CSV table of C-alpha atoms in Angstrom, one decimal:
chain,number,residue,atom,x,y,z
F,810,MET,CA,30.9,12.8,-0.1
F,811,LEU,CA,30.6,12.8,-3.7
F,812,HIS,CA,28.4,12.3,-6.2
F,813,ARG,CA,28.3,12.2,-10.2
F,814,THR,CA,27.0,14.9,-12.5
F,815,SER,CA,27.0,12.9,-15.2
F,816,SER,CA,23.2,10.5,-16.0
F,817,GLN,CA,24.8,7.2,-14.1
F,818,HIS,CA,23.7,8.2,-10.6
F,819,PHE,CA,23.7,4.6,-9.2
F,820,PRO,CA,25.4,1.9,-8.2
F,821,THR,CA,24.8,-1.4,-10.0
F,822,MET,CA,21.8,-2.4,-7.9
F,823,SER,CA,22.3,-6.1,-8.1
F,824,ALA,CA,24.5,-6.2,-5.8
F,825,LEU,CA,22.1,-5.0,-3.5
F,826,VAL,CA,19.5,-7.7,-3.6
F,827,SER,CA,21.6,-10.2,-1.7
F,828,GLY,CA,22.1,-8.9,1.2
F,829,PRO,CA,20.9,-6.1,3.5
F,830,ILE,CA,20.9,-2.9,1.8
F,831,SER,CA,23.5,-0.8,4.3
F,832,ARG,CA,26.0,2.4,3.4
F,833,ALA,CA,28.7,-0.6,2.6
F,834,ALA,CA,26.7,-2.1,0.3
F,835,VAL,CA,27.3,1.1,-2.4
F,836,ALA,CA,29.8,0.7,-5.0
F,837,PRO,CA,32.1,2.9,-4.7
F,838,ILE,CA,32.5,5.4,-7.8
F,839,THR,CA,35.8,4.3,-10.0
F,840,ASP,CA,35.6,6.6,-13.0
F,841,VAL,CA,37.9,9.1,-12.9
F,842,ASN,CA,36.5,11.1,-16.7
F,843,VAL,CA,33.6,12.7,-14.6
F,844,ASN,CA,33.0,16.2,-12.7
F,845,LEU,CA,32.8,16.1,-9.2
F,846,VAL,CA,31.5,17.7,-6.6
F,847,ALA,CA,30.4,17.6,-3.4
F,848,ALA,CA,26.8,16.4,-2.2
F,849,PRO,CA,24.4,18.3,-0.7
F,850,ALA,CA,23.5,17.7,2.8
F,851,LEU,CA,20.4,15.2,3.4
F,852,PRO,CA,17.5,17.5,4.7
F,853,SER,CA,17.6,19.2,8.4
F,854,GLY,CA,16.7,16.2,10.7
F,855,PHE,CA,16.5,13.6,8.3
F,856,PRO,CA,18.9,10.7,9.2
F,857,SER,CA,22.0,9.6,7.3
F,858,HIS,CA,20.5,5.9,7.5
F,859,LEU,CA,17.4,4.2,8.6
F,860,ASP,CA,18.1,1.2,11.0
F,861,SER,CA,14.9,-0.3,11.1
F,862,GLU,CA,13.3,-3.7,10.7
F,863,LEU,CA,11.3,-2.0,8.0
F,864,ALA,CA,14.7,-1.4,6.5
F,865,TRP,CA,14.5,-5.0,4.6
F,866,THR,CA,15.3,-6.9,1.5
F,867,PRO,CA,14.2,-10.1,0.0
F,868,ALA,CA,17.3,-12.1,1.4
F,869,SER,CA,16.6,-10.9,4.7
F,870,LEU,CA,12.7,-12.1,4.5
F,871,ALA,CA,13.8,-15.7,3.0
F,872,VAL,CA,11.5,-17.8,5.7
F,873,ALA,CA,7.7,-17.3,5.1
F,874,ALA,CA,6.9,-18.0,8.9
F,875,ASP,CA,8.2,-14.9,8.9
F,876,PHE,CA,5.0,-12.5,7.3
F,877,ILE,CA,2.6,-15.4,6.5
F,878,LEU,CA,-0.1,-16.8,8.9
F,879,CYS,CA,-1.6,-20.1,8.0
F,880,LEU,CA,-4.9,-20.6,9.7
F,881,ASN,CA,-4.7,-24.4,11.2
F,882,GLU,CA,-7.5,-26.9,11.3
F,883,ASP,CA,-8.6,-24.5,15.0
F,884,ASP,CA,-8.0,-21.3,13.7
F,885,ILE,CA,-10.7,-22.4,11.3
F,886,THR,CA,-13.1,-23.4,13.9
F,887,GLU,CA,-12.4,-20.8,15.6
F,888,VAL,CA,-13.2,-17.7,13.4
F,889,ASN,CA,-16.8,-20.0,12.2
F,890,VAL,CA,-17.3,-20.0,15.9
F,891,ALA,CA,-16.9,-16.4,16.1
F,892,VAL,CA,-19.2,-15.9,12.8
F,893,ALA,CA,-21.9,-18.0,14.5
F,894,HIS,CA,-21.9,-15.8,17.8
F,895,PHE,CA,-21.8,-12.2,15.4
F,896,LYS,CA,-25.0,-13.4,13.9
F,897,THR,CA,-26.8,-14.0,17.0
F,898,LEU,CA,-26.2,-10.4,18.2
F,899,ASP,CA,-28.4,-9.2,15.1
F,900,GLN,CA,-25.9,-6.2,14.4
F,901,ASP,CA,-24.7,-4.9,11.3
F,902,GLY,CA,-22.0,-6.9,9.7
F,903,ASP,CA,-19.7,-3.4,9.7
F,904,LEU,CA,-19.8,-2.8,13.6
F,905,VAL,CA,-18.0,-6.0,13.9
F,906,GLU,CA,-14.8,-5.9,15.8
F,907,PRO,CA,-12.8,-7.9,18.9
F,908,THR,CA,-15.3,-7.8,21.3
F,909,ASN,CA,-18.6,-9.0,19.3
F,910,PHE,CA,-16.2,-11.5,17.1
F,911,PRO,CA,-13.9,-13.2,20.1
F,912,LEU,CA,-11.2,-15.2,18.6
F,913,PRO,CA,-9.7,-16.3,22.5
F,914,THR,CA,-7.0,-18.7,20.8
F,915,LEU,CA,-6.6,-16.4,17.2
F,916,GLY,CA,-6.8,-13.1,18.9
F,917,PRO,CA,-3.2,-12.4,20.5
F,918,LYS,CA,-1.6,-14.1,16.7
F,919,LEU,CA,-3.7,-11.6,15.1
F,920,GLU,CA,-2.6,-8.2,17.7
F,921,LYS,CA,1.6,-9.8,17.1
F,922,LEU,CA,0.2,-9.2,13.1
F,923,SER,CA,-1.0,-5.7,14.3
F,924,ARG,CA,2.5,-4.5,15.5
F,925,GLU,CA,4.5,-6.4,12.8
F,926,VAL,CA,2.8,-4.1,10.3
F,927,HIS,CA,3.0,-1.3,12.4
F,928,ASN,CA,6.3,-1.6,14.0
F,929,GLY,CA,8.1,-4.8,12.5
F,930,LYS,CA,8.7,-5.6,8.9
F,931,GLY,CA,5.6,-3.7,7.8
F,932,PHE,CA,3.1,-6.4,5.9
F,933,SER,CA,1.7,-9.7,6.8
F,934,VAL,CA,-0.2,-11.9,4.7
F,935,ILE,CA,-3.1,-14.4,6.8
F,936,ARG,CA,-3.2,-17.2,5.0
F,937,GLY,CA,-5.9,-20.4,5.2
F,938,LEU,CA,-9.2,-19.3,4.7
F,939,LYS,CA,-11.1,-20.9,1.3
F,940,PRO,CA,-13.6,-18.5,0.0
F,941,ALA,CA,-15.6,-21.0,-2.1
F,942,SER,CA,-16.4,-22.8,1.9
F,943,TYR,CA,-18.5,-19.6,2.6
F,944,PRO,CA,-21.4,-17.2,1.0
F,945,VAL,CA,-20.3,-13.6,0.2
F,946,GLU,CA,-21.7,-12.2,3.5
F,947,ASP,CA,-19.9,-14.2,5.5
F,948,LEU,CA,-16.4,-14.4,3.4
F,949,SER,CA,-17.1,-10.6,3.9
F,950,LEU,CA,-17.8,-10.7,8.2
F,951,ILE,CA,-14.8,-13.0,8.5
F,952,TYR,CA,-12.4,-10.3,6.3
F,953,LEU,CA,-13.7,-7.3,8.7
F,954,GLY,CA,-13.7,-9.4,11.5
F,955,LEU,CA,-10.2,-10.6,11.5
F,956,SER,CA,-8.9,-7.3,10.1
F,957,SER,CA,-10.2,-5.7,12.8
F,958,TYR,CA,-7.7,-7.0,15.2
F,959,ILE,CA,-5.0,-5.4,12.9
F,960,ALA,CA,-6.9,-2.3,12.5
F,961,GLU,CA,-10.3,-1.3,13.6
F,962,GLN,CA,-10.9,1.8,11.9
F,963,ARG,CA,-12.1,1.3,8.4
F,964,GLY,CA,-11.9,4.3,5.9
F,965,ARG,CA,-14.0,5.2,2.7
F,966,GLN,CA,-12.1,5.2,-0.6
F,967,ASP,CA,-13.9,7.3,-2.4
F,968,LYS,CA,-16.8,10.6,-2.8
F,969,ARG,CA,-19.4,7.8,-2.6
F,970,GLY,CA,-18.8,6.4,0.4
F,971,ASN,CA,-17.4,3.0,-0.9
F,972,MET,CA,-16.1,1.0,1.9
F,973,LEU,CA,-15.2,-1.9,0.0
F,974,VAL,CA,-13.0,-1.4,-3.4
F,975,HIS,CA,-14.0,-4.8,-5.7
F,976,ILE,CA,-10.6,-5.3,-7.8
F,977,VAL,CA,-11.6,-6.9,-11.3
F,978,ALA,CA,-10.9,-6.8,-14.5
F,979,ASP,CA,-12.8,-4.7,-16.7
F,980,ASN,CA,-13.2,-4.2,-20.5
F,981,SER,CA,-16.7,-2.8,-20.7
F,982,THR,CA,-15.4,0.5,-21.8
F,983,LYS,CA,-11.9,2.4,-22.2
F,984,LEU,CA,-12.3,4.5,-19.0
F,985,ALA,CA,-13.0,1.0,-17.1
F,986,ALA,CA,-10.2,-1.2,-18.8
F,987,GLU,CA,-7.9,1.6,-18.0
F,988,HIS,CA,-8.9,2.3,-14.8
F,989,HIS,CA,-6.2,0.8,-11.6
F,990,ARG,CA,-9.3,-0.6,-10.6
F,991,HIS,CA,-10.2,-2.7,-13.4
F,992,SER,CA,-7.7,-2.7,-15.2
F,993,ASN,CA,-5.2,-5.7,-16.1
F,994,LYS,CA,-2.0,-4.0,-17.0
F,995,SER,CA,1.1,-4.0,-15.2
F,996,ILE,CA,1.5,-0.8,-12.5
F,997,THR,CA,4.3,0.6,-11.1
F,998,PHE,CA,5.7,1.1,-7.2
F,999,HIS,CA,3.2,3.9,-5.3
F,1000,HIS,CA,0.9,3.8,-1.6
F,1001,GLU,CA,-2.6,4.8,-1.6
F,1002,GLU,CA,-3.6,8.2,-0.8
F,1003,ALA,CA,-5.0,7.4,2.6
F,1004,GLY,CA,-4.4,4.7,4.9
F,1005,ASP,CA,-2.1,4.1,7.3
F,1006,VAL,CA,-2.4,-0.1,6.4
F,1007,ILE,CA,-3.9,-0.9,2.8
F,1008,SER,CA,-5.8,-4.7,3.2
F,1009,TRP,CA,-7.2,-6.8,0.6
F,1010,LEU,CA,-8.6,-10.2,0.5
F,1011,THR,CA,-8.4,-12.7,-2.7
F,1012,ARG,CA,-11.6,-13.7,-3.7
F,1013,SER,CA,-9.9,-15.6,-6.7
F,1014,THR,CA,-7.0,-15.4,-8.6
F,1015,ALA,CA,-6.3,-14.6,-12.0
F,1016,ALA,CA,-5.0,-17.7,-14.4
F,1017,THR,CA,-1.9,-16.3,-15.0
F,1018,GLY,CA,-0.1,-13.3,-13.5
F,1019,GLY,CA,-1.1,-10.6,-10.5
F,1020,LYS,CA,1.2,-11.4,-7.9
F,1021,CYS,CA,1.5,-8.8,-5.0
F,1022,ILE,CA,4.9,-7.0,-5.3
F,1023,ILE,CA,6.6,-5.1,-2.2
F,1024,SER,CA,8.8,-3.2,-1.7
F,1025,SER,CA,11.0,-1.0,1.3
F,1026,ALA,CA,10.6,2.7,1.2
F,1027,TYR,CA,13.0,2.6,4.3
F,1028,THR,CA,15.9,0.6,2.0
F,1029,VAL,CA,14.7,2.9,-1.1
F,1030,TYR,CA,15.7,5.9,1.6
F,1031,ASN,CA,19.1,4.0,3.0
F,1032,VAL,CA,20.5,3.4,-0.7
F,1033,LEU,CA,19.3,7.0,-1.5
F,1034,ALA,CA,20.7,9.1,1.1
F,1035,ALA,CA,24.1,6.8,1.0
F,1036,THR,CA,24.5,7.2,-3.1
F,1037,ARG,CA,22.4,10.6,-3.9
F,1038,PRO,CA,21.0,12.3,-0.9
F,1039,ASP,CA,20.6,15.1,-3.5
F,1040,ILE,CA,17.3,13.1,-4.2
F,1041,ILE,CA,16.2,13.0,-0.3
F,1042,ARG,CA,16.1,16.6,-1.1
F,1043,THR,CA,14.6,16.5,-4.1
F,1044,LEU,CA,11.5,14.1,-2.2
F,1045,ALA,CA,11.1,16.2,0.6
F,1046,ARG,CA,10.6,19.7,-1.0
F,1047,SER,CA,6.7,21.0,-0.7
F,1048,ASP,CA,6.6,21.4,-4.4
F,1049,TRP,CA,5.5,18.7,-6.2
F,1050,PRO,CA,2.5,19.3,-7.8
F,1051,PHE,CA,-0.4,16.7,-6.9
F,1052,ALA,CA,-3.2,16.7,-8.8
F,1053,LEU,CA,-5.0,14.0,-7.5
F,1054,PRO,CA,-7.3,13.7,-5.3
F,1055,ARG,CA,-7.1,17.1,-5.3
F,1056,PHE,CA,-4.5,19.6,-6.3
F,1057,GLN,CA,-2.0,20.2,-3.2
F,1058,CYS,CA,1.7,21.2,-3.8
F,1059,ARG,CA,3.8,19.0,-0.7
F,1060,PRO,CA,6.6,16.5,-0.1
F,1061,VAL,CA,6.8,13.3,-1.2
F,1062,ILE,CA,8.6,12.3,1.7
F,1063,PHE,CA,8.5,12.9,5.5
F,1064,TYR,CA,10.7,12.6,8.6
F,1065,GLN,CA,9.0,12.4,11.9
F,1066,ASP,CA,8.6,10.7,15.4
F,1067,ASN,CA,11.9,9.2,14.1
F,1068,ARG,CA,10.0,7.0,11.4
F,1069,LEU,CA,10.1,8.2,8.0
F,1070,ILE,CA,6.5,8.1,5.6
F,1071,MET,CA,6.0,8.0,2.0
F,1072,ASN,CA,3.4,8.5,0.7
F,1073,PHE,CA,2.9,9.3,-3.9
F,1074,GLY,CA,1.6,7.7,-7.1
F,1075,ARG,CA,2.5,8.3,-10.7
F,1076,ALA,CA,-0.7,9.1,-11.6
F,1077,ALA,CA,-1.3,11.8,-9.5
F,1078,LEU,CA,2.1,13.5,-10.3
F,1079,LEU,CA,2.2,12.8,-13.7
F,1080,GLY,CA,-1.6,11.7,-14.9
F,1081,ASN,CA,-2.3,8.6,-16.9
F,1082,GLU,CA,-4.3,7.3,-20.3
F,1083,ALA,CA,-7.8,7.2,-18.0
F,1084,HIS,CA,-7.1,10.7,-16.2
F,1085,PRO,CA,-4.8,12.6,-18.5
F,1086,ARG,CA,-3.3,15.5,-16.6
F,1087,SER,CA,-4.2,19.0,-17.2
F,1088,GLN,CA,-2.3,21.5,-18.6
F,1089,ASN,CA,-3.1,24.2,-16.4
F,1090,LEU,CA,-1.3,22.3,-13.5
F,1091,PRO,CA,3.0,22.2,-13.5
F,1092,SER,CA,4.7,20.0,-14.9
F,1093,LEU,CA,7.1,17.9,-12.9
F,1094,THR,CA,10.7,19.5,-13.2
F,1095,SER,CA,13.6,16.8,-14.2
F,1096,SER,CA,15.0,16.8,-10.7
F,1097,GLN,CA,11.6,15.0,-9.5
F,1098,MET,CA,11.5,13.0,-12.4
F,1099,GLU,CA,14.3,11.7,-11.8
F,1100,ALA,CA,13.6,10.7,-8.1
F,1101,LEU,CA,10.8,8.9,-9.3
F,1102,ASP,CA,12.6,7.1,-11.8
F,1103,ALA,CA,15.3,6.7,-8.7
F,1104,ILE,CA,12.4,5.3,-6.6
F,1105,GLU,CA,11.0,2.8,-8.5
F,1106,SER,CA,14.6,1.2,-10.5
F,1107,ILE,CA,16.0,0.5,-6.3
F,1108,ALA,CA,12.4,-0.9,-5.7
F,1109,ARG,CA,12.7,-2.8,-8.0
F,1110,ALA,CA,15.8,-4.0,-7.6
F,1111,THR,CA,14.8,-5.1,-3.9
F,1112,GLU,CA,10.9,-6.2,-4.7
F,1113,MET,CA,10.0,-9.1,-3.1
F,1114,GLU,CA,6.8,-11.0,-5.1
F,1115,ILE,CA,4.2,-12.8,-2.8
F,1116,GLN,CA,2.4,-15.9,-4.7
F,1117,THR,CA,-1.4,-14.8,-4.0
F,1118,GLN,CA,-3.3,-17.4,-2.9
F,1119,ALA,CA,-7.6,-17.8,-3.2
F,1120,GLY,CA,-8.5,-16.8,0.5
F,1121,ASP,CA,-5.4,-14.4,1.6
F,1122,ILE,CA,-5.7,-11.4,3.2
F,1123,HIS,CA,-3.1,-9.3,2.9
F,1124,PHE,CA,-2.2,-5.9,5.0
F,1125,ILE,CA,0.7,-3.6,4.1
F,1126,ASN,CA,2.0,-0.6,5.8
F,1127,ASN,CA,0.8,2.3,3.5
F,1128,LEU,CA,3.2,4.6,5.0
F,1129,ALA,CA,6.7,2.7,4.9
F,1130,ILE,CA,5.9,-0.3,1.3
F,1131,LEU,CA,5.6,0.5,-1.7
F,1132,HIS,CA,3.2,-1.5,-3.5
F,1133,ARG,CA,2.6,-2.6,-7.5
F,1134,ARG,CA,0.9,-5.0,-9.4
F,1135,GLU,CA,2.3,-7.4,-12.3
F,1136,GLY,CA,0.1,-7.6,-15.6
F,1137,PHE,CA,-2.2,-10.6,-15.7
F,1138,ALA,CA,-5.1,-12.0,-17.4
F,1139,ASP,CA,-7.9,-14.3,-16.7
F,1140,GLY,CA,-9.1,-17.3,-17.7
F,1141,PRO,CA,-13.0,-18.7,-18.9
F,1142,THR,CA,-13.1,-19.6,-14.8
F,1143,GLU,CA,-10.3,-18.0,-13.1
F,1144,LYS,CA,-11.2,-14.1,-13.1
F,1145,ARG,CA,-9.1,-12.4,-10.2
F,1146,HIS,CA,-11.5,-10.3,-7.7
F,1147,LEU,CA,-9.7,-8.5,-4.4
F,1148,VAL,CA,-11.6,-7.1,-2.2
F,1149,ARG,CA,-9.4,-3.8,-0.9
F,1150,MET,CA,-10.2,-1.5,2.5
F,1151,ARG,CA,-8.1,1.5,4.3
F,1152,LEU,CA,-7.5,0.8,7.9
F,1153,ARG,CA,-6.5,2.6,11.0
F,1154,SER,CA,-5.5,1.4,14.6
F,1155,SER,CA,-6.0,4.1,17.2
F,1156,ARG,CA,-3.4,2.1,19.0
F,1157,GLU,CA,-0.9,1.5,16.4
F,1158,GLY,CA,-1.3,4.2,14.3
F,1159,TRP,CA,1.4,6.3,13.2
F,1160,THR,CA,1.0,10.2,13.3
F,1161,ILE,CA,0.1,11.4,10.2
F,1162,PRO,CA,1.7,14.5,8.8
F,1163,THR,CA,0.0,17.8,8.4
F,1164,ALA,CA,0.2,17.7,5.0
F,1165,LEU,CA,-1.7,14.5,4.5
F,1166,GLU,CA,-3.7,15.1,7.1
F,1167,HIS,CA,-6.9,15.9,4.7
F,1168,GLU,CA,-7.0,13.0,3.3
F,1169,TRP,CA,-7.2,11.1,6.4
F,1170,GLU,CA,-10.0,13.1,7.7
F,1171,ARG,CA,-12.4,12.4,4.9
F,1172,ALA,CA,-11.0,8.6,5.4
F,1173,PHE,CA,-11.4,7.9,8.7
F,1174,LYS,CA,-13.3,10.6,10.4
F,1175,GLU,CA,-15.8,12.6,8.6
F,1176,GLN,CA,-19.8,11.6,8.9
F,1177,GLY,CA,-21.1,10.5,6.1
F,1178,ILE,CA,-22.8,7.6,4.1
F,1179,LYS,CA,-20.5,4.5,4.0
F,1180,ASN,CA,-21.4,1.8,1.4
F,1181,TRP,CA,-20.8,-1.7,2.2
F,1182,HIS,CA,-21.4,-3.3,-1.4
F,1183,LEU,CA,-20.5,-6.9,-1.0
F,1184,ASP,CA,-19.9,-7.8,-5.1
F,1185,PRO,CA,-19.0,-5.3,-7.7
F,1186,MET,CA,-21.8,-2.8,-8.3
F,1187,PRO,CA,-22.6,-1.5,-11.9
F,1188,ASP,CA,-21.5,2.0,-12.7
F,1189,PHE,CA,-24.5,3.8,-11.4
F,1190,TYR,CA,-24.0,2.0,-7.6
F,1191,PHE,CA,-20.4,1.9,-7.8
F,1192,PRO,CA,-19.2,4.6,-10.3
F,1193,LEU,CA,-15.6,5.2,-11.5
F,1194,ARG,CA,-14.1,8.3,-9.5
F,1195,SER,CA,-11.9,10.7,-11.3
F,1196,GLN,CA,-8.8,9.9,-9.6
F,1197,PRO,CA,-7.3,6.6,-10.2
F,1198,ASN,CA,-6.5,4.3,-7.3
């Protein structure tokens, strides 16, 4: 395979959105006034193409029923009965699980959804809850109860042990306004630093914007493997200087157990306005910057937008699906409010690469304090972390 040494490296992305990404979809190089050199091989053990349901494009997901589970009246009734049953047990809400939140009819549908998130297309949405119909305690219990059928382990999301992260706009301070949790600005494609599955409940939506936008890391990989295998080699190198949540040099992509795993965020590699990168840390090389831009470019060309509704519960495979947020604006009464959890399934969970184990251990296995704030807390209860996710 040949590739160019000039700055124009990628085929026209618009041609890729209309159908499945494959080697045949890549436009051939027709320029003759460029230097052609033999392209380097893919890293050892990495495949030339990922043949997986996870390698989707928007065109292959045209039917919403493929990824949205719409709750019917019987499902809602079953959920309400499960809430009433759990309350009779006099247990703390964080102990909710399928055995004490029984859903005899809906439960099998949710278990199928779990398999879809872990081994199918990598994402799903539960739709049909009406947040205004429940007190916040019951709504949170429903969120935990339904999520337990997807993945029963819940992880800490910061050093303070916060288990529920409230994503709301907050411009009360410069730090808050520029922090990912509380900014209303757009965010580039990324992964959370830990969690097999990332879930969020939309309590309420913004006046405009704020859509959930996702893209397949498998599709990104297939395009790069077919057009720029040298970028795959760059991404698989162990010299990426991540600064957050701790300094660590590791790869961006891994391939193990016949699965591709991608995990990165630009803020951890480049810093941002709220969290500038220390000058004492290594800077990214030009090859690494090109690789990040390539991921963003391909992910945007093959992204899918989901118009979020109040009551939606999203689940995405954090190891295989990229996500980003468009900018949004709240109104006088329309205030965007998401509640996020990090999840892992003991049955469906993937093997975590050694380089990522530390963050998974901190989130899921370490003993320590767990805080379950049902509403956003003041800074002294729910302080902003030094890391941006």
